[in-house]
CSV table of C-alpha atoms and ligand atoms in Angstrom, one decimal:
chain,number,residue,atom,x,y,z
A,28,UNK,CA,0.0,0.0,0.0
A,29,UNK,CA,1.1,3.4,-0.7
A,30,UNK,CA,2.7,5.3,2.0
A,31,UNK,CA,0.8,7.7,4.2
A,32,UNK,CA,2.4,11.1,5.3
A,33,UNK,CA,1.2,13.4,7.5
A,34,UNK,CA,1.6,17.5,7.1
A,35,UNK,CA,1.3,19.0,10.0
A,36,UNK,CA,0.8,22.9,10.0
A,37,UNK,CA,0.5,24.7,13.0
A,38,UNK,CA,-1.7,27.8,12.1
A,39,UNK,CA,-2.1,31.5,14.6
A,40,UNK,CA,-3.9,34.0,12.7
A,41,UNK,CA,-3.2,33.2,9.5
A,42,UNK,CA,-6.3,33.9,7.8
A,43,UNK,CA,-5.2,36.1,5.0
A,44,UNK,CA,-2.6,33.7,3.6
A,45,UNK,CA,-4.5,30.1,4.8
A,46,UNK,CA,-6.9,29.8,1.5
A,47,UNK,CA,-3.8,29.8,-0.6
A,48,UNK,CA,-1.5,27.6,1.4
A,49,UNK,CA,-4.4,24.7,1.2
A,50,UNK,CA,-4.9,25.4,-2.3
A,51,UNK,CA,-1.2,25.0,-2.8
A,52,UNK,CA,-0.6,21.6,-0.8
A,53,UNK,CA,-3.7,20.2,-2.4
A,54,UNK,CA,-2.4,20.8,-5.4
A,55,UNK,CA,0.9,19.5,-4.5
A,56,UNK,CA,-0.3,16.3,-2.7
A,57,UNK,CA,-2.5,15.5,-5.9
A,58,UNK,CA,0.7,15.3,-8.3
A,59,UNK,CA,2.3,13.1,-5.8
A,60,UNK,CA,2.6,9.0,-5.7
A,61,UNK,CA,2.1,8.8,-2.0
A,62,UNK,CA,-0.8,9.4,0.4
A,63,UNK,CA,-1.4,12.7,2.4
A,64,UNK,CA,-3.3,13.8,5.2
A,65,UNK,CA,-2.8,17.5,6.2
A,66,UNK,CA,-3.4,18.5,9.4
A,67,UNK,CA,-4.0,22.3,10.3
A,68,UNK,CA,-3.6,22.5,14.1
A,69,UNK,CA,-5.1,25.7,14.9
A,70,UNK,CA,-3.4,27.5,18.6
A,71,UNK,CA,-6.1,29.7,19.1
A,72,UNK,CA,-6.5,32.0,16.2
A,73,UNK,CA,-9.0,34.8,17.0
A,74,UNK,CA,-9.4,35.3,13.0
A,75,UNK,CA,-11.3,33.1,10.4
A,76,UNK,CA,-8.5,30.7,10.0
A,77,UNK,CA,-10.5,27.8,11.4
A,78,UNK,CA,-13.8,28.2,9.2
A,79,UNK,CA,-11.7,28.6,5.9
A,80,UNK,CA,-10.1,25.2,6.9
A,81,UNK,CA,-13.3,23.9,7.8
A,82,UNK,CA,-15.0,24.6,4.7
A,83,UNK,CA,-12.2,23.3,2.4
A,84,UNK,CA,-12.4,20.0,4.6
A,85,UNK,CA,-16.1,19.6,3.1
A,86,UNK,CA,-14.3,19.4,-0.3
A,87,UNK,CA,-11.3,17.2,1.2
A,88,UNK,CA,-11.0,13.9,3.7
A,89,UNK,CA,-7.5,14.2,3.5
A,90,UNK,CA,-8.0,17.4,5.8
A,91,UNK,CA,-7.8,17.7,9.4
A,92,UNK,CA,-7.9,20.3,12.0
A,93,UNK,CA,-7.0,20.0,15.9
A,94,UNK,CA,-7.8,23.4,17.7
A,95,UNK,CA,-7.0,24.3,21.0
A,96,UNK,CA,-9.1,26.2,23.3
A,97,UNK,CA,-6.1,29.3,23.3
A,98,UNK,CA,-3.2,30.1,22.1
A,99,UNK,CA,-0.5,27.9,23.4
A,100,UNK,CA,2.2,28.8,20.9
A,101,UNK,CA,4.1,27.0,17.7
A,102,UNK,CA,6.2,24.1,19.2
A,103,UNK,CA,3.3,23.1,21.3
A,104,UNK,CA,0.9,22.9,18.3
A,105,UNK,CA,3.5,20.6,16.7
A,106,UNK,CA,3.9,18.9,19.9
A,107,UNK,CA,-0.3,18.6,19.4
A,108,UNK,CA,0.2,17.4,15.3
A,109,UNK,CA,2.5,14.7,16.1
A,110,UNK,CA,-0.7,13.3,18.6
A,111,UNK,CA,-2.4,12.6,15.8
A,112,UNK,CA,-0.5,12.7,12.9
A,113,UNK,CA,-0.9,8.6,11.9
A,114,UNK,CA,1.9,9.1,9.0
A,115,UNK,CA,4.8,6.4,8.3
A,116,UNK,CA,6.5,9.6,7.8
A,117,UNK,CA,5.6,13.1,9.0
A,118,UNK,CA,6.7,17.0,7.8
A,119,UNK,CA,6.2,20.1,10.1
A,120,UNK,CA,5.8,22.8,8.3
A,121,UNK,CA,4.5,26.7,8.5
A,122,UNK,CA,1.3,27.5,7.2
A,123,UNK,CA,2.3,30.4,5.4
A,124,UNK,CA,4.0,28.8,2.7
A,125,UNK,CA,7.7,29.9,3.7
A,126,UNK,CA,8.5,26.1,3.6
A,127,UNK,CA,8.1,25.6,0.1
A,128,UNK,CA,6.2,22.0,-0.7
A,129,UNK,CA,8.7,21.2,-3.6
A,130,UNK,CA,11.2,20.4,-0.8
A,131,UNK,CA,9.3,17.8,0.3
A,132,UNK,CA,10.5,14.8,-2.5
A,133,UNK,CA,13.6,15.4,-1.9
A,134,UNK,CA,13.3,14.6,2.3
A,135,UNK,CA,11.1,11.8,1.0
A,136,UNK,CA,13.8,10.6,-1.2
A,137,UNK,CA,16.6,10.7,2.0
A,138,UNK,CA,14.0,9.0,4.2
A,139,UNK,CA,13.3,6.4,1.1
A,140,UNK,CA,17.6,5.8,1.7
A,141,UNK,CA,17.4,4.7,5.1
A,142,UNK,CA,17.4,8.3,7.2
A,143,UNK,CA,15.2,8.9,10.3
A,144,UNK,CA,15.2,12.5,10.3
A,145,UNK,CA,15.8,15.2,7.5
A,146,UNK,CA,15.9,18.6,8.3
A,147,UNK,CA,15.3,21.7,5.8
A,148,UNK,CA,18.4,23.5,6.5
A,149,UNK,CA,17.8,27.2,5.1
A,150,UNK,CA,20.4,28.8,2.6
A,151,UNK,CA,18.6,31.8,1.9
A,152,UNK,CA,15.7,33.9,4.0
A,153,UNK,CA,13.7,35.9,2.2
A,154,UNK,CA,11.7,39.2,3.3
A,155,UNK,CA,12.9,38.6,6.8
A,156,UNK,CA,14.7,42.1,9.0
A,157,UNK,CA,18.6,41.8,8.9
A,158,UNK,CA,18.0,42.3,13.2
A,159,UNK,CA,15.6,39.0,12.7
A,160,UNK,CA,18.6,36.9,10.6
A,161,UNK,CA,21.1,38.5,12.9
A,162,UNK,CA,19.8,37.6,15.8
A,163,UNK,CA,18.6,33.8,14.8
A,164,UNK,CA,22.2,32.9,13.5
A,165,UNK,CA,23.7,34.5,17.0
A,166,UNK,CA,21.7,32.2,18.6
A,167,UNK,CA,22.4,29.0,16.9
A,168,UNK,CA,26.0,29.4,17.0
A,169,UNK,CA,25.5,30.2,21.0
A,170,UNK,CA,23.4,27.4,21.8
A,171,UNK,CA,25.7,25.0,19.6
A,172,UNK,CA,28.2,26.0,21.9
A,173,UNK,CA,26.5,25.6,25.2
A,174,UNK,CA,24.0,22.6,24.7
A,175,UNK,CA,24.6,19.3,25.3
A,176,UNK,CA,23.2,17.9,21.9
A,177,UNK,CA,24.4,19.3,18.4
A,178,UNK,CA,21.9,20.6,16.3
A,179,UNK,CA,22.2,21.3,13.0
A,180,UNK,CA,23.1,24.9,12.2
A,181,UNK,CA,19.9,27.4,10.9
A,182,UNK,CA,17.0,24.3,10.6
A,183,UNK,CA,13.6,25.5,12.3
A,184,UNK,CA,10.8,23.2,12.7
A,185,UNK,CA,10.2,22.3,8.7
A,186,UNK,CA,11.3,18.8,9.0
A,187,UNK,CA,10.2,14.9,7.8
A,188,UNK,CA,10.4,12.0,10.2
A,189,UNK,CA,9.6,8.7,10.1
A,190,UNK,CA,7.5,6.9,12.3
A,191,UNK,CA,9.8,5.3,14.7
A,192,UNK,CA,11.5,9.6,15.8
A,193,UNK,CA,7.8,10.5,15.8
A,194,UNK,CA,7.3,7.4,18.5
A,195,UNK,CA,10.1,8.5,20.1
A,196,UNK,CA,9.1,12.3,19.9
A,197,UNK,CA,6.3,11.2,21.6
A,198,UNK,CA,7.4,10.2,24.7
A,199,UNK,CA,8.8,13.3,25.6
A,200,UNK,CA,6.2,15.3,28.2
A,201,UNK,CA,8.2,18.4,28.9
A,202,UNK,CA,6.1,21.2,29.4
A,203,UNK,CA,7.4,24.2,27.3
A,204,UNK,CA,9.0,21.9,24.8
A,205,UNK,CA,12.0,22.8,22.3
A,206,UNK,CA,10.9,20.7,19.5
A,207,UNK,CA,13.8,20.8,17.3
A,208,UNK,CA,16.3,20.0,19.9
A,209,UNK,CA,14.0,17.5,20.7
A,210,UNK,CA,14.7,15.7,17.4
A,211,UNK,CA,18.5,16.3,17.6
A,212,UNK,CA,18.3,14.9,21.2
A,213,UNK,CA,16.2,11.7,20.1
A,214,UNK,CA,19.3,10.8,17.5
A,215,UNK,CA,18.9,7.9,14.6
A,216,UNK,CA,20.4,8.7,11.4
A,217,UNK,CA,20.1,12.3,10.6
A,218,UNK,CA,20.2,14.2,7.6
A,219,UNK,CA,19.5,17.6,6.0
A,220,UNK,CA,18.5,19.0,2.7
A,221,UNK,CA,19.0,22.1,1.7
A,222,UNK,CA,16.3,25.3,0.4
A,223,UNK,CA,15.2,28.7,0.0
A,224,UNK,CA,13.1,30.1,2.6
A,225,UNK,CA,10.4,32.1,0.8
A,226,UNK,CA,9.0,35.2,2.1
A,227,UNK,CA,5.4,34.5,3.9
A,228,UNK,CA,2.9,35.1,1.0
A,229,UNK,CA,0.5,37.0,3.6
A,230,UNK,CA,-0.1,38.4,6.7
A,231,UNK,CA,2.3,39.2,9.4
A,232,UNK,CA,5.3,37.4,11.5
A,233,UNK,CA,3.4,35.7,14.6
A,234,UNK,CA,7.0,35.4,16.3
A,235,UNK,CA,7.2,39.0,17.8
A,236,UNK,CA,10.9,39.7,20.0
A,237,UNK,CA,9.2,38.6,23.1
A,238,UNK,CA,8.2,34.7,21.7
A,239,UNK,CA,11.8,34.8,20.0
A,240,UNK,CA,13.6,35.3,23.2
A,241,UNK,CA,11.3,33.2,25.2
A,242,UNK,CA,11.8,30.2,22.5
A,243,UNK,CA,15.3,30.8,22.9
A,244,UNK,CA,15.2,30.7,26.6
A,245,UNK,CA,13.4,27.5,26.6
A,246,UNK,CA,15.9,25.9,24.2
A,247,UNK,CA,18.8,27.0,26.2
A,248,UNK,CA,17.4,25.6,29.4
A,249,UNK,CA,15.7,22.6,27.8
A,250,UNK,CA,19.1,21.2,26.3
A,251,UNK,CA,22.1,23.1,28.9
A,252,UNK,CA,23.3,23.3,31.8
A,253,UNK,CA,25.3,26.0,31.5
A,254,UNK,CA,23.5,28.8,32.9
A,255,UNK,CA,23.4,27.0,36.1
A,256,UNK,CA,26.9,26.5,36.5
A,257,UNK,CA,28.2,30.5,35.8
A,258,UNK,CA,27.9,31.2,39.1
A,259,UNK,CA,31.1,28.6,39.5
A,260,UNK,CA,32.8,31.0,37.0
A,261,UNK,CA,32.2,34.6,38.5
A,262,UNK,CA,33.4,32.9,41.8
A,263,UNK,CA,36.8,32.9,40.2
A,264,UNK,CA,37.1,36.9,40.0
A,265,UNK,CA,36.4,37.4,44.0
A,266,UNK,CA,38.4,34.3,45.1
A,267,UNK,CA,41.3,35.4,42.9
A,268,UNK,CA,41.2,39.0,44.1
A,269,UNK,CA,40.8,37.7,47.9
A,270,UNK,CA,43.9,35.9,47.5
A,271,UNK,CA,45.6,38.9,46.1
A,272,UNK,CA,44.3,41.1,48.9
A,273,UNK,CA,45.5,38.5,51.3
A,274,UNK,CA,49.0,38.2,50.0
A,275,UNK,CA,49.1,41.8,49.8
A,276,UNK,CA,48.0,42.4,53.7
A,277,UNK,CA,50.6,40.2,54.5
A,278,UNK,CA,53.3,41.3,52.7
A,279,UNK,CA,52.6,44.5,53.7
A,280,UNK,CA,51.6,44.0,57.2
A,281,UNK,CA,49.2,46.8,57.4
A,282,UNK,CA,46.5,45.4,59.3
A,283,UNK,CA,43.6,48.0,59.0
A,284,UNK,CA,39.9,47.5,59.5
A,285,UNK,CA,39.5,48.6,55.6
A,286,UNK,CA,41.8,46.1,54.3
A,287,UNK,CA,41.3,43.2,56.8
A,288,UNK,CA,38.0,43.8,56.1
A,289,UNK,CA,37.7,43.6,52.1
A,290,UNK,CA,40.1,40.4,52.3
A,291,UNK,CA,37.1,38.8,54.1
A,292,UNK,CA,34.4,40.5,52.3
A,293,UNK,CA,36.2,39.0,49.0
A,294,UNK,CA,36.5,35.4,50.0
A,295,UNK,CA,32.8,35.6,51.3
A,296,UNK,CA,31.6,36.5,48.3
A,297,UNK,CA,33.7,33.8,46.2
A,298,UNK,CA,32.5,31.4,48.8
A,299,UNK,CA,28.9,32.5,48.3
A,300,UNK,CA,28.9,31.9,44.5
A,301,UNK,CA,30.4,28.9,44.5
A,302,UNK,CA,27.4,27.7,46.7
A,303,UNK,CA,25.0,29.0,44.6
A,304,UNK,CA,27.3,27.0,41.7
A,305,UNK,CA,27.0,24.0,43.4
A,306,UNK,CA,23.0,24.4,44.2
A,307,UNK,CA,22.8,24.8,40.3
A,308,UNK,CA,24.6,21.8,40.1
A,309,UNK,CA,22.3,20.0,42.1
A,310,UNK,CA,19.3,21.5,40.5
A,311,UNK,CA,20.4,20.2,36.8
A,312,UNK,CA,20.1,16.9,38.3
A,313,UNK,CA,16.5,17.6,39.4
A,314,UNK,CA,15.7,19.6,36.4
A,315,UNK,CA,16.9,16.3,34.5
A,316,UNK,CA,15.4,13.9,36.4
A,317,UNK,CA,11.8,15.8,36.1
A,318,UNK,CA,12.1,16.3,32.6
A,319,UNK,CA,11.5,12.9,32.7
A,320,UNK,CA,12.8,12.2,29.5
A,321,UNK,CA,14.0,8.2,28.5
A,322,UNK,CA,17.7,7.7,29.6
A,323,UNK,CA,18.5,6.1,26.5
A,324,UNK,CA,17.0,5.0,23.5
A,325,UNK,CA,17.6,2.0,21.6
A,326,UNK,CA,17.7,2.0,17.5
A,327,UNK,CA,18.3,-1.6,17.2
A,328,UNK,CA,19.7,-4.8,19.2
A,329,UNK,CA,20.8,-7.5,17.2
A,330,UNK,CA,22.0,-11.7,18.0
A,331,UNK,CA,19.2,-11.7,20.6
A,332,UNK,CA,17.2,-15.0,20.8
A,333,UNK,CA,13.9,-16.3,21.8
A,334,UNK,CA,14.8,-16.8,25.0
A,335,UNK,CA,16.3,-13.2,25.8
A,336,UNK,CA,13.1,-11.7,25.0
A,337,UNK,CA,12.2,-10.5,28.3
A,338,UNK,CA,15.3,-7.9,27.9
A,339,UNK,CA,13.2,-6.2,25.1
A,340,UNK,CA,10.8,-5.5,27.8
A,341,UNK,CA,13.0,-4.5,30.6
A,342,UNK,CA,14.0,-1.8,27.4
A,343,UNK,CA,10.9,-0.9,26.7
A,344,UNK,CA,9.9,-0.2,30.1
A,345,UNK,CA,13.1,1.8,30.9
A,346,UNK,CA,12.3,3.8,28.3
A,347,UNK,CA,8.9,5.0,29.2
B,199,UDP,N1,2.3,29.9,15.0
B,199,UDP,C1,1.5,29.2,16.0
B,199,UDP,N2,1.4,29.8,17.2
B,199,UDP,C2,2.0,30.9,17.6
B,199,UDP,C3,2.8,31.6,16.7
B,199,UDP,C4,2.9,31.0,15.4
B,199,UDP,O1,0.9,28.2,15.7
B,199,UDP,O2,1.8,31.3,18.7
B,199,UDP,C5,2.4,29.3,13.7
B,199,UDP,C6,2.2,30.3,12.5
B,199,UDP,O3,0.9,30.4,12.1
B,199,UDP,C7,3.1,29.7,11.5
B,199,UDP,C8,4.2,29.0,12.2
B,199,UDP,O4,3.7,28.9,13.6
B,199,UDP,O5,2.4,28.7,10.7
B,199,UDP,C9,5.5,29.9,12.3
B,199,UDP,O6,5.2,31.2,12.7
B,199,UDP,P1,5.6,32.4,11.8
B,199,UDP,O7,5.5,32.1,10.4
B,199,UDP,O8,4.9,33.6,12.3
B,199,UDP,O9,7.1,32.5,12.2
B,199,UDP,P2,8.4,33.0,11.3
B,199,UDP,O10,8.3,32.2,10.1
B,199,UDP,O11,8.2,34.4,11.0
B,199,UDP,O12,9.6,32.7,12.1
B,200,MG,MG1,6.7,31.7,8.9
């Protein structure tokens, strides 16, 4: 049978563009070999997005829609997609058309050779503010630095995976999720193809500063530990300088309530960061432990017999 795969398209407000983007993807899905089911997860739009969907689903099965009950923002709407997407293969994509369809064959064709995951890796962005590009490259080359997992440089969310990341995907609960560290973090074979990002063919951005930086706050302390741990660093300049002030109130054998007392001021404060460094320590190992993700994940075992099975279930479980 033909396979099935899933479009997900998280949709906020995007009623002046959504008409279009439908028409396109139907149009698209109809030229190709495989199966489609699109499915418009709506986070809250105040606008007429949902009723145009609605009314081209009465022309179209292959249409779906999930709303919530408010906005809940992008990477939880694909968090929602991925729910129900029922794909052997699913694509994220925006619903303004800045993902262009075409790319889609060509992830196909890498999943069709054996990958897991393949990212659209942008070469280009069209009709976005140089502060915008600016400030989206800073922050991948930051977080590649200070994460724990390595995610491929300038990929958003416009992605295929198959059906066994998607699975995996699924198991992760956290509550302000990081979707595309996520997929790095999950692993498998891993891949990216390149495009053009077009400019949105109607309405506005719905990623104002303030859900930039909170996306990037939540990717930095979804996926590093970092942060916690500075406090370790600044300790350094105090502890060094107390040392320095101790030296020099010996050497110098000028014991004055001024100097005595900023030689103990000094090693107070070092002493108080490096608390607070070691708290943060401690609280990365909470922080991990509730995330709750699975400790491991296993992508294939291999000589097992029969009679080993019940290690597949001590796996499964450990994974949940
Ligand atoms: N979006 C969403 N919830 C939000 C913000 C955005 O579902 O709170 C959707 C939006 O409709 C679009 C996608 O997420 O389909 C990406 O948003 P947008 O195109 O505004 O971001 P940009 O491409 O400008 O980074
Ligand atoms: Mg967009």
């Amino acid at each position: 049978m033909d396979q099935l795969i899933s479009i997900i398209l998280p949709v906020f407000n995007e009623e002046a563009g959504i008409q279009s983007t439908i028409d396109t993807l139907l149009n698209y899905v109809e030229q190709q070999k495989e199966r489609y089911e699109l499915i418009f997860v709506d986070d809250g739009s105040k606008d007429n997005s949902a009723k145009i969907i609605e009314k081209s689903m009465q022309l179209n099965e292959n249409i779906k829609l999930v709303r919530f009950s408010r906005n809940f923002g992008h990477q939880l709407a694909i968090t929602a997609g991925l729910q129900y997407a029922t794909g052997d293969a699913v694509v994220v994509m925006d619903a303004d058309l800045q993902d262009p369809p075409e790319v889609i064959p060509e992830m196909i064709q890498k999943w069709h050779e054996g990958y897991d995951i393949v990212y659209g890796k942008r070469i280009k962005r069209d009709g976005e503010t140089v502060f915008k590009k600016f400030t989206a490259s800073a922050f991948y080359r930051i977080f590649k630095k200070i994460s724990t997992i390595d995610m491929p440089l300038d990929t958003g969310d416009f992605r295929l995976m198959n059906r066994r990341a998607v699975d995996q995907l699924r198991k992760l609960h956290e509550q302000d999720p990081f979707v595309r560290g996520q997929v790095t973090w999950i692993g498998f074979k891993q891949t990216s193809v390149m495009y053009h990002r077009q400019e949105r063919i109607a309405g506005e951005t719905k990623y104002p500063l303030t859900k930039m930086i909170s996306l990037a706050i939540d990717g930095i302390t979804s996926f590093s530990m970092k942060p916690l741990q500075l406090a370790n660093i600044f300790s350094i300049v105090p502890i060094v300088s107390g040392i320095f002030s101790l030296g020099y109130l010996l050497a110098s054998g000028s014991y004055s309530l001024a100097s005595v007392g900023v030689t103990i001021l000094l090693f107070t404060l070092g002493l108080l960061l490096l608390s607070i460094g070691i708290l943060g320590s401690y609280l990365g190992r909470v922080l991990d432990q509730v995330n709750n993700r699975p400790r491991f994940i296993v992508s294939e075992t291999k000589g097992f017999q029969e009679r080993n099975k019940g290690i597949h279930h001590l796996h499964a479980r450990s994974q949940n």
